[in-house]
Amino acid sequence: MTNQTDFSLKRLVLLALLTAINVVVSRIFIIPMPLTHGNINLCDAIIYIVALLFGPLAGGIVGGLSGFLLDLLGGYGQFMLFSLVVHGLEGFFVGLVFKYWNFKNQLVKGAIAGAIGVFFMVGGYFITNTVLYTWAAGLASLFTNTIQGVVGVVIAIVLLPSFQNLMARYN
C-alpha cells in the first residue's frame, strides 16, 4: 500500500475494513459529553494510526467515512457532513505531514503530525458547534475535543511501532 494512486480492490477492501473497525471500536468505547452535544471516543486514535501507516489519502478516507458513519449511527445526524470534512482533513493532514516531512525521529514526527491533526479536529468542531448551536457550545467543545485528540495521538504513537513491524512482516 505504498502507492497512493493504487485503487486496487485490495486497497479499497482494506480501507473499508479499517473504516468499519474504527466505527465499531469508537461505538464500543464512548463517553457522552452532554454540554457539547458530543462524546469522547477512540475515533481519532485509529484515524492517526491509519494516516501514519498508509498516508494522507487513506487517512482522509478512513477519517471522513468513520466520522460520518459514527454520527449517523450515534444519532448525531446534524454533525454528519461536518464530521466527514473535519475528520477527513484531520486524517489527510496527519498522513501528509508524517509522510513528507523529513525528520529522523519517527516518534517526534508522529507527535507533530498528530498535533496538527488535533488542531484541525478541535478547530473544525469549534466551528461546527458554533454554527449548529452557539459560540458558547463551540468553546465548551474545545476541552473535550482536545482531550480526545491528545489521547488519540498518544495511543497512535504507542501502537505505531508494533503495527509497522507487523506490516513489515507481511509485505
mmCIF file of N, CA and C in Angstrom, residues 80-146:
data_model
loop_
_atom_site.group_PDB
_atom_site.id
_atom_site.type_symbol
_atom_site.label_atom_id
_atom_site.label_comp_id
_atom_site.label_asym_id
_atom_site.label_seq_id
_atom_site.Cartn_x
_atom_site.Cartn_y
_atom_site.Cartn_z
ATOM 1 N N MET A 80 -23.079 14.969 10.674
ATOM 2 C CA MET A 80 -22.525 14.016 9.708
ATOM 3 C C MET A 80 -21.642 14.669 8.645
ATOM 4 N N LEU A 81 -22.148 15.664 7.962
ATOM 5 C CA LEU A 81 -21.360 16.289 6.897
ATOM 6 C C LEU A 81 -20.154 17.039 7.450
ATOM 7 N N PHE A 82 -20.341 17.674 8.602
ATOM 8 C CA PHE A 82 -19.215 18.358 9.235
ATOM 9 C C PHE A 82 -18.123 17.358 9.591
ATOM 10 N N SER A 83 -18.524 16.210 10.157
ATOM 11 C CA SER A 83 -17.557 15.190 10.555
ATOM 12 C C SER A 83 -16.842 14.587 9.351
ATOM 13 N N LEU A 84 -17.554 14.437 8.258
ATOM 14 C CA LEU A 84 -16.934 13.954 7.029
ATOM 15 C C LEU A 84 -15.763 14.852 6.649
ATOM 16 N N VAL A 85 -15.985 16.158 6.716
ATOM 17 C CA VAL A 85 -14.934 17.115 6.345
ATOM 18 C C VAL A 85 -13.868 17.218 7.429
ATOM 19 N N VAL A 86 -14.282 17.391 8.673
ATOM 20 C CA VAL A 86 -13.327 17.609 9.766
ATOM 21 C C VAL A 86 -12.404 16.408 9.947
ATOM 22 N N HIS A 87 -12.977 15.215 10.083
ATOM 23 C CA HIS A 87 -12.138 14.028 10.294
ATOM 24 C C HIS A 87 -11.391 13.640 9.019
ATOM 25 N N GLY A 88 -11.977 13.935 7.874
ATOM 26 C CA GLY A 88 -11.264 13.687 6.622
ATOM 27 C C GLY A 88 -10.017 14.555 6.506
ATOM 28 N N LEU A 89 -10.147 15.839 6.798
ATOM 29 C CA LEU A 89 -8.986 16.740 6.769
ATOM 30 C C LEU A 89 -7.974 16.357 7.850
ATOM 31 N N GLU A 90 -8.477 15.974 8.999
ATOM 32 C CA GLU A 90 -7.610 15.548 10.096
ATOM 33 C C GLU A 90 -6.714 14.386 9.651
ATOM 34 N N GLY A 91 -7.322 13.338 9.122
ATOM 35 C CA GLY A 91 -6.555 12.178 8.669
ATOM 36 C C GLY A 91 -5.636 12.510 7.510
ATOM 37 N N PHE A 92 -6.105 13.332 6.590
ATOM 38 C CA PHE A 92 -5.296 13.708 5.435
ATOM 39 C C PHE A 92 -4.032 14.456 5.860
ATOM 40 N N PHE A 93 -4.186 15.458 6.723
ATOM 41 C CA PHE A 93 -3.025 16.263 7.109
ATOM 42 C C PHE A 93 -2.062 15.513 8.028
ATOM 43 N N VAL A 94 -2.574 14.628 8.866
ATOM 44 C CA VAL A 94 -1.675 13.799 9.670
ATOM 45 C C VAL A 94 -0.816 12.936 8.760
ATOM 46 N N GLY A 95 -1.455 12.280 7.795
ATOM 47 C CA GLY A 95 -0.713 11.443 6.852
ATOM 48 C C GLY A 95 0.244 12.241 5.988
ATOM 49 N N LEU A 96 -0.167 13.431 5.573
ATOM 50 C CA LEU A 96 0.675 14.280 4.717
ATOM 51 C C LEU A 96 1.944 14.717 5.444
ATOM 52 N N VAL A 97 1.774 15.210 6.654
ATOM 53 C CA VAL A 97 2.935 15.668 7.432
ATOM 54 C C VAL A 97 3.865 14.501 7.728
ATOM 55 N N PHE A 98 3.304 13.375 8.156
ATOM 56 C CA PHE A 98 4.139 12.236 8.523
ATOM 57 C C PHE A 98 4.880 11.664 7.316
ATOM 58 N N LYS A 99 4.235 11.634 6.192
ATOM 59 C CA LYS A 99 4.846 11.029 5.006
ATOM 60 C C LYS A 99 5.909 11.926 4.370
ATOM 61 N N TYR A 100 5.667 13.212 4.318
ATOM 62 C CA TYR A 100 6.527 14.087 3.518
ATOM 63 C C TYR A 100 7.468 14.989 4.315
ATOM 64 N N TRP A 101 7.301 15.045 5.628
ATOM 65 C CA TRP A 101 8.200 15.890 6.399
ATOM 66 C C TRP A 101 9.448 15.087 6.728
ATOM 67 N N ASN A 102 10.611 15.602 6.359
ATOM 68 C CA ASN A 102 11.881 14.905 6.613
ATOM 69 C C ASN A 102 12.350 15.183 8.030
ATOM 70 N N PHE A 103 12.165 14.215 8.881
ATOM 71 C CA PHE A 103 12.604 14.307 10.272
ATOM 72 C C PHE A 103 12.984 12.905 10.697
ATOM 73 N N LYS A 104 14.135 12.756 11.294
ATOM 74 C CA LYS A 104 14.677 11.426 11.602
ATOM 75 C C LYS A 104 13.879 10.652 12.653
ATOM 76 N N ASN A 105 13.527 11.307 13.753
ATOM 77 C CA ASN A 105 12.862 10.630 14.860
ATOM 78 C C ASN A 105 11.383 10.413 14.532
ATOM 79 N N GLN A 106 10.986 9.146 14.329
ATOM 80 C CA GLN A 106 9.618 8.794 13.959
ATOM 81 C C GLN A 106 8.599 9.164 15.035
ATOM 82 N N LEU A 107 8.987 9.037 16.301
ATOM 83 C CA LEU A 107 8.044 9.358 17.375
ATOM 84 C C LEU A 107 7.742 10.847 17.428
ATOM 85 N N VAL A 108 8.783 11.662 17.308
ATOM 86 C CA VAL A 108 8.581 13.113 17.315
ATOM 87 C C VAL A 108 7.797 13.532 16.079
ATOM 88 N N LYS A 109 8.150 12.965 14.937
ATOM 89 C CA LYS A 109 7.440 13.269 13.693
ATOM 90 C C LYS A 109 5.963 12.878 13.815
ATOM 91 N N GLY A 110 5.694 11.722 14.395
ATOM 92 C CA GLY A 110 4.313 11.293 14.613
ATOM 93 C C GLY A 110 3.567 12.203 15.570
ATOM 94 N N ALA A 111 4.262 12.657 16.619
ATOM 95 C CA ALA A 111 3.637 13.556 17.587
ATOM 96 C C ALA A 111 3.300 14.903 16.951
ATOM 97 N N ILE A 112 4.193 15.410 16.123
ATOM 98 C CA ILE A 112 3.942 16.691 15.448
ATOM 99 C C ILE A 112 2.795 16.541 14.443
ATOM 100 N N ALA A 113 2.816 15.457 13.670
ATOM 101 C CA ALA A 113 1.718 15.201 12.729
ATOM 102 C C ALA A 113 0.402 15.080 13.489
ATOM 103 N N GLY A 114 0.422 14.374 14.616
ATOM 104 C CA GLY A 114 -0.776 14.227 15.438
ATOM 105 C C GLY A 114 -1.261 15.548 16.004
ATOM 106 N N ALA A 115 -0.331 16.396 16.433
ATOM 107 C CA ALA A 115 -0.705 17.714 16.955
ATOM 108 C C ALA A 115 -1.405 18.548 15.879
ATOM 109 N N ILE A 116 -0.936 18.433 14.645
ATOM 110 C CA ILE A 116 -1.585 19.141 13.541
ATOM 111 C C ILE A 116 -2.994 18.583 13.325
ATOM 112 N N GLY A 117 -3.123 17.256 13.428
ATOM 113 C CA GLY A 117 -4.449 16.645 13.319
ATOM 114 C C GLY A 117 -5.384 17.105 14.424
ATOM 115 N N VAL A 118 -4.881 17.174 15.647
ATOM 116 C CA VAL A 118 -5.694 17.649 16.769
ATOM 117 C C VAL A 118 -6.135 19.081 16.512
ATOM 118 N N PHE A 119 -5.249 19.912 16.001
ATOM 119 C CA PHE A 119 -5.585 21.297 15.691
ATOM 120 C C PHE A 119 -6.749 21.365 14.699
ATOM 121 N N PHE A 120 -6.669 20.566 13.618
ATOM 122 C CA PHE A 120 -7.744 20.567 12.624
ATOM 123 C C PHE A 120 -9.057 20.060 13.215
ATOM 124 N N MET A 121 -8.982 19.001 14.013
ATOM 125 C CA MET A 121 -10.194 18.432 14.584
ATOM 126 C C MET A 121 -10.830 19.390 15.595
ATOM 127 N N VAL A 122 -10.039 19.916 16.514
ATOM 128 C CA VAL A 122 -10.574 20.815 17.541
ATOM 129 C C VAL A 122 -11.114 22.092 16.898
ATOM 130 N N GLY A 123 -10.358 22.663 15.981
ATOM 131 C CA GLY A 123 -10.824 23.869 15.289
ATOM 132 C C GLY A 123 -12.073 23.606 14.466
ATOM 133 N N GLY A 124 -12.101 22.472 13.797
ATOM 134 C CA GLY A 124 -13.262 22.119 12.978
ATOM 135 C C GLY A 124 -14.520 21.943 13.796
ATOM 136 N N TYR A 125 -14.390 21.319 14.954
ATOM 137 C CA TYR A 125 -15.578 21.133 15.792
ATOM 138 C C TYR A 125 -15.938 22.396 16.574
ATOM 139 N N PHE A 126 -14.995 23.272 16.811
ATOM 140 C CA PHE A 126 -15.343 24.585 17.378
ATOM 141 C C PHE A 126 -16.242 25.326 16.387
ATOM 142 N N ILE A 127 -15.836 25.342 15.125
ATOM 143 C CA ILE A 127 -16.641 25.994 14.081
ATOM 144 C C ILE A 127 -17.995 25.295 13.937
ATOM 145 N N THR A 128 -17.976 23.968 13.918
ATOM 146 C CA THR A 128 -19.205 23.192 13.763
ATOM 147 C C THR A 128 -20.195 23.493 14.877
ATOM 148 N N ASN A 129 -19.738 23.429 16.135
ATOM 149 C CA ASN A 129 -20.629 23.682 17.266
ATOM 150 C C ASN A 129 -21.108 25.128 17.303
ATOM 151 N N THR A 130 -20.273 26.051 16.857
ATOM 152 C CA THR A 130 -20.672 27.457 16.794
ATOM 153 C C THR A 130 -21.751 27.657 15.733
ATOM 154 N N VAL A 131 -21.592 27.008 14.579
ATOM 155 C CA VAL A 131 -22.587 27.128 13.507
ATOM 156 C C VAL A 131 -23.896 26.448 13.903
ATOM 157 N N LEU A 132 -23.820 25.249 14.444
ATOM 158 C CA LEU A 132 -25.025 24.497 14.769
ATOM 159 C C LEU A 132 -25.725 24.995 16.034
ATOM 160 N N TYR A 133 -24.970 25.508 17.002
ATOM 161 C CA TYR A 133 -25.545 25.905 18.276
ATOM 162 C C TYR A 133 -25.181 27.358 18.588
ATOM 163 N N THR A 134 -24.176 27.561 19.400
ATOM 164 C CA THR A 134 -23.753 28.921 19.764
ATOM 165 C C THR A 134 -22.239 28.928 19.933
ATOM 166 N N TRP A 135 -21.675 30.113 20.047
ATOM 167 C CA TRP A 135 -20.227 30.196 20.272
ATOM 168 C C TRP A 135 -19.865 29.583 21.627
ATOM 169 N N ALA A 136 -20.804 29.617 22.594
ATOM 170 C CA ALA A 136 -20.545 29.009 23.904
ATOM 171 C C ALA A 136 -20.410 27.488 23.764
ATOM 172 N N ALA A 137 -21.236 26.887 22.919
ATOM 173 C CA ALA A 137 -21.107 25.447 22.674
ATOM 174 C C ALA A 137 -19.780 25.154 21.974
ATOM 175 N N GLY A 138 -19.387 26.040 21.070
ATOM 176 C CA GLY A 138 -18.081 25.896 20.417
ATOM 177 C C GLY A 138 -16.952 25.941 21.429
ATOM 178 N N LEU A 139 -17.023 26.895 22.349
ATOM 179 C CA LEU A 139 -15.998 26.997 23.396
ATOM 180 C C LEU A 139 -16.012 25.772 24.306
ATOM 181 N N ALA A 140 -17.209 25.304 24.656
ATOM 182 C CA ALA A 140 -17.319 24.134 25.534
ATOM 183 C C ALA A 140 -16.719 22.892 24.889
ATOM 184 N N SER A 141 -16.745 22.825 23.561
ATOM 185 C CA SER A 141 -16.224 21.639 22.880
ATOM 186 C C SER A 141 -14.702 21.612 22.826
ATOM 187 N N LEU A 142 -14.052 22.744 23.061
ATOM 188 C CA LEU A 142 -12.590 22.808 22.940
ATOM 189 C C LEU A 142 -11.888 21.827 23.873
ATOM 190 N N PHE A 143 -12.306 21.796 25.123
ATOM 191 C CA PHE A 143 -11.627 20.963 26.110
ATOM 192 C C PHE A 143 -11.777 19.475 25.800
ATOM 193 N N THR A 144 -13.027 19.019 25.612
ATOM 194 C CA THR A 144 -13.240 17.585 25.400
ATOM 195 C C THR A 144 -12.642 17.108 24.083
ATOM 196 N N ASN A 145 -12.730 17.921 23.043
ATOM 197 C CA ASN A 145 -12.140 17.525 21.769
ATOM 198 C C ASN A 145 -10.615 17.499 21.841
ATOM 199 N N THR A 146 -10.034 18.412 22.599
ATOM 200 C CA THR A 146 -8.581 18.398 22.775
ATOM 201 C C THR A 146 -8.160 17.134 23.518
#
